Amino acid sequence: MMREPIRLRLYVAGRNRRTDMAELALRSLLEASGEGNAELEVIDVLREPRVAESENILATPTLERLSPAPRRRLVGDLSQIAQVARELDLPTNGDASRHPGKDHA
Amino acid sequence: MSGIVTPTTGRISDAPPNSGEWLRETVRDLLEASVDGLLVLDAGGRLLFANDPACVLIGRPFDAVRGSHFGLPVEEDTPFDLEFHRACAAPVRVESRARRIVWEGAGAWLLVLRDVSAVRFAWGELRRSEAITRGIVEALPSAVLLLDAEGRVVLTNERFRRDLREVMGGGRKDAAGRVFAELLLAARMPVAGSRERVLTQVEEVVGGRQAVAEAAFALLDEAGEWQWYELQAQHLAGGGPQTLITLRDVSAVRASSRAEAMSEAEAGRAGERAMEMGRLVDLAAQETSARQERLSQSHPAVFAELVNHYRQAVDEGLEALVQQSTSNRSAAARLIASGLASLGATAKDTLEVHLETLRRMDPQCPPARLAAVMAESRLILLEVMGLLANAYRERALTRDSAPRIPEVERLRVVGGLG
């Protein structure tokens, strides 16, 4: 059975050093996960307010796991990347056999 | 009407005191009464409760966001920042703290939200202002220190760290946190009393008794060279650092001024010499222009007389040579030179007297005598030339004060030679 690809979406308000660092850390996390088709999309709510509105994003920064289901959202400080990976049930380096979403499926 | 008044809102509850229902209502009342925004999220991050301040921060009424997927905090009890983007209102920055709670019998999260927009903005402005100030201070060409109200160094700039930190006893350590007096005491200041003078001036400003003070002092650098500095201490209004110390290296300026002064003195002396020479030349030119012709043409009788006396001086010189007696050559040369000078004779005139003397020699004169006459006359010529130059020099120096000798008088003087 094909596993769903990991798709993350990061909502930020403008770009600054902190959001850049968060994006960089998340991309590193996805690379280290061994998931070749993992995807991270960054949405600037100041540039794309409709997306934020349609997704009912109330605060930034918000990180959402779009897939695998179920969707999960985290808010606030994303610098603790290991904690973020744990909360979103993402595989970390050497943990590629574990697939996100299986606990919630 | 029966019921219990809840302690926070005064709302009347029908629930019996200390019952579960009463406690829930009391907790809700407490949450509602908080000035901080409070959110309750279920285990999946959906919004279960928001008090009024939280709704203000979110920018929507609770009914509009009830059950929304807000998201879970990453960590418990660790403060983090969130930004809320409200329709038709400026975004608001919120400091948040999360705590796991039990809400209506199930696991949940309580988020405390505090509006820190103004604080963050003020901090941002303060940091930007500090960065600009620090950038300006760092770029100043003078060494700069900022002292607090106790005279402790709060800030130094690059110029101070590069040029003065070690000289002023700071070693390689930063001067920040040290008292300015301590730095000065460790410095080598070769001029007696300068340390005390500088300290007094700075303390007057640090103590707020004086707005600005200035002092100049010398320091010995590591090579033992004197380095001159001008210090300015300036009291700063407002909080934070109280005194700005500026140290300007004026060693080069001083050296330049000294060299300039020496150069000016030397130029003055050279100028005096040039003026003296100029006056001599000017005098000779005036004398020459006054008498365009040669002496032999303008005053032929006097010229002939001078030639006779020249010849006589040569003969006397030769006589003295033969008899091995003392020559009277110098006295004769002085009289001839005096006569030539009184007429404003030039070197050419003098040479003409010399040549005319030789021309009048007897053609039958033995060669040995002729050679002796030529040798003696050359010596007289040199002496007369030197005396004539001296006479003109003296005349130039006393030109304005000395009365001119009338020509008749000159002739009489010359005539007196005989």
XYZ file of C-alpha atoms in Angstrom, chain A residues 13 18 45-46 56 58-61 71-77 80 83-84, chain B residues 47 58 60 65 68-75 80-85 93:
38
model
C 3.444 36.868 8.484
C 13.069 33.797 12.632
C -0.438 35.515 5.060
C 0.368 39.149 4.333
C -9.142 29.707 9.024
C -6.048 32.627 13.311
C -2.401 33.164 14.293
C 1.088 32.934 12.889
C 3.379 31.122 12.836
C -4.386 17.206 9.661
C -2.542 18.588 12.624
C -1.558 22.120 13.477
C 1.115 23.569 15.696
C 1.388 27.225 16.704
C 4.172 29.282 18.180
C 7.858 28.678 18.511
C 12.505 23.213 18.905
C 9.670 18.623 19.540
C 7.938 19.776 16.361
C -11.005 26.150 20.233
C -8.225 37.462 17.609
C -13.592 37.944 16.023
C -14.247 30.939 16.053
C -11.867 26.355 14.874
C -8.679 24.432 14.352
C -6.324 26.834 16.142
C -3.347 24.524 16.577
C -1.443 23.089 19.498
C 1.429 24.732 21.293
C 4.773 22.996 20.855
C 5.882 23.210 24.453
C 6.324 32.074 22.719
C 5.166 34.845 20.417
C 2.131 34.724 18.156
C 0.766 37.249 15.736
C -2.940 37.685 15.164
C -4.104 39.170 11.875
C 1.759 40.579 18.657
